[in-house]
Amino acid sequence: IILCFSLSNLNAQGLELFEKEIFISGNDTLNYRILKPLNYNPNKQYPVHLFLHGSGERGNDNVSQLVHGSKLFLKKESREKYNSWVIFPQAPQSDWWGGYYDPYKFNYKVNQSLSLGLVIKFMDNFLLRKDIDNDKVYVSGLSMGGMGTFAILNLRPDMFAAATPICGDGDPNLVSNFAKKVPIWIFHGSDDKTVHPNESLKMAKAIIKFGGSPRITFYENIAHVGAWKNAFAEKDFLKWIHSKTKKQ
């Protein structure tokens, strides 16, 4: 009921602007929604913002992944000041974004993860377009998507100009190839019982160890869900992201 209510609210606020698409690779299919830049001009180059949803938004409806985060990109100010392609892929219920690093395998009950690999194949292909600014490609993710953010940074360290993992986790041994390359702003609720805030601390420490300089924000008296609500409400969330250009 809550999910249906949330989607109903989204429909009233321009959900249809996120066009429904699919990406096919061999026998595998990735559902995704894409927001075209405002007043799109095929002769211009635009930034790209990839957004990885949480475990609760998995499925095959190609809608649920927009429950959290899409409203931020639909705001008039966001579209005018930070005009870009915005991509929300969706993992099926039987998969997740974590790739081979899976400390939560029992909870997700996933035998083999394919979805993150499909996202990477999609992005490799999408970024070949002439209307893309390859120096301004960004990734954000919440919860399971926060884990996917750390995973995709390791797998494609040269793809992104900035990353914002929210209440995520990752392998601290797999940060050396992006620690100094990609500016990272980590968010977490200090009272998170689903993904402990120590996991974000662990990743920040690992990035620092390998020469990076991450930004990290903890929210006092905030649990799991509140972390991304607070992150999206940061007045310079998109401003910080779009201030970053890929390091050569």
C-alpha positions as a Python dict, from the first residue, in 0.01 Angstrom:
ca = {
    (1, 'I'): (0, 0, 0),
    (2, 'I'): (282, 238, 90),
    (3, 'L'): (464, 161, -236),
    (4, 'C'): (147, 220, -440),
    (5, 'F'): (89, 548, -259),
    (6, 'S'): (447, 658, -325),
    (7, 'L'): (421, 573, -694),
    (8, 'S'): (88, 755, -717),
    (9, 'N'): (254, 1066, -574),
    (10, 'L'): (539, 1032, -823),
    (11, 'N'): (297, 1009, -1114),
    (12, 'A'): (153, 1339, -1006),
    (13, 'Q'): (498, 1496, -1007),
    (14, 'G'): (621, 1399, -1352),
    (15, 'L'): (718, 1032, -1329),
    (16, 'E'): (631, 996, -1697),
    (17, 'L'): (931, 1219, -1780),
    (18, 'F'): (1148, 920, -1691),
    (19, 'E'): (1107, 719, -2011),
    (20, 'K'): (1078, 340, -1984),
    (21, 'E'): (1357, 156, -2164),
    (22, 'I'): (1527, -183, -2170),
    (23, 'F'): (1886, -282, -2243),
    (24, 'I'): (1948, -629, -2387),
    (25, 'S'): (2281, -810, -2376),
    (26, 'G'): (2270, -1165, -2506),
    (27, 'N'): (1991, -1342, -2317),
    (28, 'D'): (1986, -1085, -2035),
    (29, 'T'): (1764, -778, -2003),
    (30, 'L'): (1805, -470, -1785),
    (31, 'N'): (1505, -248, -1715),
    (32, 'Y'): (1583, 120, -1674),
    (33, 'R'): (1421, 462, -1668),
    (34, 'I'): (1590, 762, -1822),
    (35, 'L'): (1529, 1135, -1783),
    (36, 'K'): (1630, 1335, -2088),
    (37, 'P'): (1800, 1674, -2032),
    (38, 'L'): (1568, 1973, -2018),
    (39, 'N'): (1531, 2139, -2360),
    (40, 'Y'): (1748, 1864, -2505),
    (41, 'N'): (1977, 1968, -2788),
    (42, 'P'): (2147, 1679, -2976),
    (43, 'N'): (2438, 1908, -3058),
    (44, 'K'): (2522, 1966, -2689),
    (45, 'Q'): (2703, 1739, -2446),
    (46, 'Y'): (2537, 1667, -2112),
    (47, 'P'): (2648, 1512, -1781),
    (48, 'V'): (2517, 1167, -1686),
    (49, 'H'): (2392, 1069, -1341),
    (50, 'L'): (2351, 697, -1267),
    (51, 'F'): (2133, 613, -966),
    (52, 'L'): (2128, 268, -800),
    (53, 'H'): (1820, 188, -592),
    (54, 'G'): (1790, -10, -269),
    (55, 'S'): (1680, -370, -214),
    (56, 'G'): (1316, -274, -153),
    (57, 'E'): (1282, -135, -504),
    (58, 'R'): (1389, -451, -686),
    (59, 'G'): (1143, -606, -930),
    (60, 'N'): (1041, -622, -1294),
    (61, 'D'): (789, -338, -1315),
    (62, 'N'): (1044, -77, -1430),
    (63, 'V'): (873, 169, -1194),
    (64, 'S'): (961, 91, -833),
    (65, 'Q'): (1323, 207, -868),
    (66, 'L'): (1193, 565, -892),
    (67, 'V'): (1038, 565, -542),
    (68, 'H'): (1346, 720, -381),
    (69, 'G'): (1551, 993, -546),
    (70, 'S'): (1358, 1066, -864),
    (71, 'K'): (1179, 1368, -719),
    (72, 'L'): (1515, 1536, -657),
    (73, 'F'): (1598, 1520, -1028),
    (74, 'L'): (1251, 1633, -1133),
    (75, 'K'): (1269, 1958, -940),
    (76, 'K'): (1266, 2267, -1158),
    (77, 'E'): (1587, 2398, -1001),
    (78, 'S'): (1764, 2063, -1048),
    (79, 'R'): (1670, 2042, -1413),
    (80, 'E'): (1774, 2400, -1485),
    (81, 'K'): (2096, 2421, -1284),
    (82, 'Y'): (2219, 2063, -1317),
    (83, 'N'): (2076, 1963, -1651),
    (84, 'S'): (2180, 1607, -1732),
    (85, 'W'): (2082, 1257, -1834),
    (86, 'V'): (1953, 1071, -1527),
    (87, 'I'): (1942, 690, -1536),
    (88, 'F'): (1761, 462, -1288),
    (89, 'P'): (1823, 93, -1369),
    (90, 'Q'): (1623, -176, -1186),
    (91, 'A'): (1754, -505, -1049),
    (92, 'P'): (1510, -797, -1041),
    (93, 'Q'): (1391, -937, -709),
    (94, 'S'): (1630, -1230, -750),
    (95, 'D'): (1942, -1013, -782),
    (96, 'W'): (2125, -715, -633),
    (97, 'W'): (2392, -455, -715),
    (98, 'G'): (2673, -593, -503),
    (99, 'G'): (2852, -795, -768),
    (100, 'Y'): (3095, -1048, -627),
    (101, 'Y'): (3124, -873, -290),
    (102, 'D'): (2825, -1006, -97),
    (103, 'P'): (2835, -982, 285),
    (104, 'Y'): (2454, -966, 283),
    (105, 'K'): (2402, -1271, 61),
    (106, 'F'): (2186, -1444, 321),
    (107, 'N'): (1948, -1150, 337),
    (108, 'Y'): (1921, -1107, -38),
    (109, 'K'): (1919, -1482, -116),
    (110, 'V'): (2110, -1429, -440),
    (111, 'N'): (2314, -1712, -585),
    (112, 'Q'): (2480, -1518, -866),
    (113, 'S'): (2465, -1145, -934),
    (114, 'L'): (2425, -1034, -1297),
    (115, 'S'): (2256, -695, -1268),
    (116, 'L'): (2558, -481, -1190),
    (117, 'G'): (2740, -635, -1485),
    (118, 'L'): (2447, -539, -1708),
    (119, 'V'): (2457, -184, -1573),
    (120, 'I'): (2826, -164, -1660),
    (121, 'K'): (2765, -296, -2012),
    (122, 'F'): (2483, -46, -2054),
    (123, 'M'): (2697, 244, -1932),
    (124, 'D'): (2993, 142, -2149),
    (125, 'N'): (2757, 158, -2447),
    (126, 'F'): (2563, 469, -2345),
    (127, 'L'): (2875, 676, -2287),
    (128, 'L'): (2975, 632, -2651),
    (129, 'R'): (2704, 880, -2750),
    (130, 'K'): (2813, 1216, -2891),
    (131, 'D'): (2571, 1407, -2665),
    (132, 'I'): (2749, 1289, -2348),
    (133, 'D'): (3009, 1479, -2147),
    (134, 'N'): (3231, 1189, -2044),
    (135, 'D'): (3418, 1408, -1797),
    (136, 'K'): (3099, 1457, -1594),
    (137, 'V'): (2958, 1111, -1524),
    (138, 'Y'): (2830, 1053, -1170),
    (139, 'V'): (2695, 767, -960),
    (140, 'S'): (2475, 769, -652),
    (141, 'G'): (2315, 482, -464),
    (142, 'L'): (2130, 412, -142),
    (143, 'S'): (2152, 108, 85),
    (144, 'M'): (2199, -185, -157),
    (145, 'G'): (2269, 84, -416),
    (146, 'G'): (2532, 234, -187),
    (147, 'M'): (2704, -103, -194),
    (148, 'G'): (2665, -109, -569),
    (149, 'T'): (2823, 236, -587),
    (150, 'F'): (3142, 114, -419),
    (151, 'A'): (3139, -198, -636),
    (152, 'I'): (3100, -15, -968),
    (153, 'L'): (3373, 234, -870),
    (154, 'N'): (3610, -58, -830),
    (155, 'L'): (3503, -217, -1159),
    (156, 'R'): (3503, 109, -1358),
    (157, 'P'): (3739, 348, -1174),
    (158, 'D'): (3789, 564, -1483),
    (159, 'M'): (3419, 611, -1559),
    (160, 'F'): (3307, 848, -1284),
    (161, 'A'): (3383, 1206, -1183),
    (162, 'A'): (3210, 1179, -843),
    (163, 'A'): (3019, 931, -628),
    (164, 'T'): (2771, 958, -341),
    (165, 'P'): (2709, 626, -162),
    (166, 'I'): (2433, 651, 99),
    (167, 'C'): (2417, 405, 393),
    (168, 'G'): (2620, 156, 191),
    (169, 'D'): (2903, -89, 242),
    (170, 'G'): (3189, -237, 42),
    (171, 'D'): (3519, -419, 43),
    (172, 'P'): (3792, -195, 189),
    (173, 'N'): (4051, -397, -2),
    (174, 'L'): (3901, -289, -333),
    (175, 'V'): (3936, 89, -322),
    (176, 'S'): (4296, 150, -425),
    (177, 'N'): (4216, 193, -797),
    (178, 'F'): (3961, 472, -739),
    (179, 'A'): (4057, 624, -402),
    (180, 'K'): (4257, 912, -548),
    (181, 'K'): (4064, 938, -875),
    (182, 'V'): (3702, 980, -771),
    (183, 'P'): (3576, 1241, -521),
    (184, 'I'): (3336, 1067, -282),
    (185, 'W'): (3075, 1203, -43),
    (186, 'I'): (2952, 932, 193),
    (187, 'F'): (2626, 960, 390),
    (188, 'H'): (2495, 750, 680),
    (189, 'G'): (2252, 768, 969),
    (190, 'S'): (2425, 728, 1305),
    (191, 'D'): (2142, 507, 1434),
    (192, 'D'): (2127, 277, 1130),
    (193, 'K'): (2059, -82, 1239),
    (194, 'T'): (2018, -222, 886),
    (195, 'V'): (2362, -127, 752),
    (196, 'H'): (2574, -21, 1047),
    (197, 'P'): (2739, 323, 1016),
    (198, 'N'): (3071, 154, 1090),
    (199, 'E'): (3059, 21, 733),
    (200, 'S'): (3078, 374, 591),
    (201, 'L'): (3355, 458, 837),
    (202, 'K'): (3541, 147, 726),
    (203, 'M'): (3519, 251, 360),
    (204, 'A'): (3619, 611, 434),
    (205, 'K'): (3924, 492, 628),
    (206, 'A'): (4024, 261, 342),
    (207, 'I'): (3994, 541, 88),
    (208, 'I'): (4208, 768, 307),
    (209, 'K'): (4462, 487, 349),
    (210, 'F'): (4502, 469, -29),
    (211, 'G'): (4545, 843, -72),
    (212, 'G'): (4187, 960, -121),
    (213, 'S'): (4012, 1244, 58),
    (214, 'P'): (3648, 1147, 108),
    (215, 'R'): (3379, 1372, 247),
    (216, 'I'): (3152, 1201, 501),
    (217, 'T'): (2828, 1309, 667),
    (218, 'F'): (2662, 1132, 960),
    (219, 'Y'): (2311, 1225, 1064),
    (220, 'E'): (2246, 1237, 1438),
    (221, 'N'): (1955, 1021, 1562),
    (222, 'I'): (1878, 903, 1208),
    (223, 'A'): (1821, 540, 1113),
    (224, 'H'): (1840, 369, 775),
    (225, 'V'): (1562, 529, 570),
    (226, 'G'): (1627, 877, 703),
    (227, 'A'): (1982, 878, 564),
    (228, 'W'): (1881, 926, 201),
    (229, 'K'): (1599, 1163, 287),
    (230, 'N'): (1853, 1386, 462),
    (231, 'A'): (2113, 1343, 187),
    (232, 'F'): (1869, 1452, -84),
    (233, 'A'): (1774, 1751, 130),
    (234, 'E'): (2136, 1874, 145),
    (235, 'K'): (2137, 2213, -28),
    (236, 'D'): (2462, 2137, -205),
    (237, 'F'): (2406, 1767, -285),
    (238, 'L'): (2375, 1818, -661),
    (239, 'K'): (2591, 2130, -653),
    (240, 'W'): (2883, 1934, -504),
    (241, 'I'): (2837, 1649, -751),
    (242, 'H'): (2824, 1871, -1058),
    (243, 'S'): (3124, 2072, -944),
    (244, 'K'): (3338, 1765, -1010),
    (245, 'T'): (3509, 1686, -1339),
    (246, 'K'): (3685, 1359, -1411),
    (247, 'K'): (4050, 1360, -1311),
    (248, 'Q'): (4278, 1282, -1602),
}
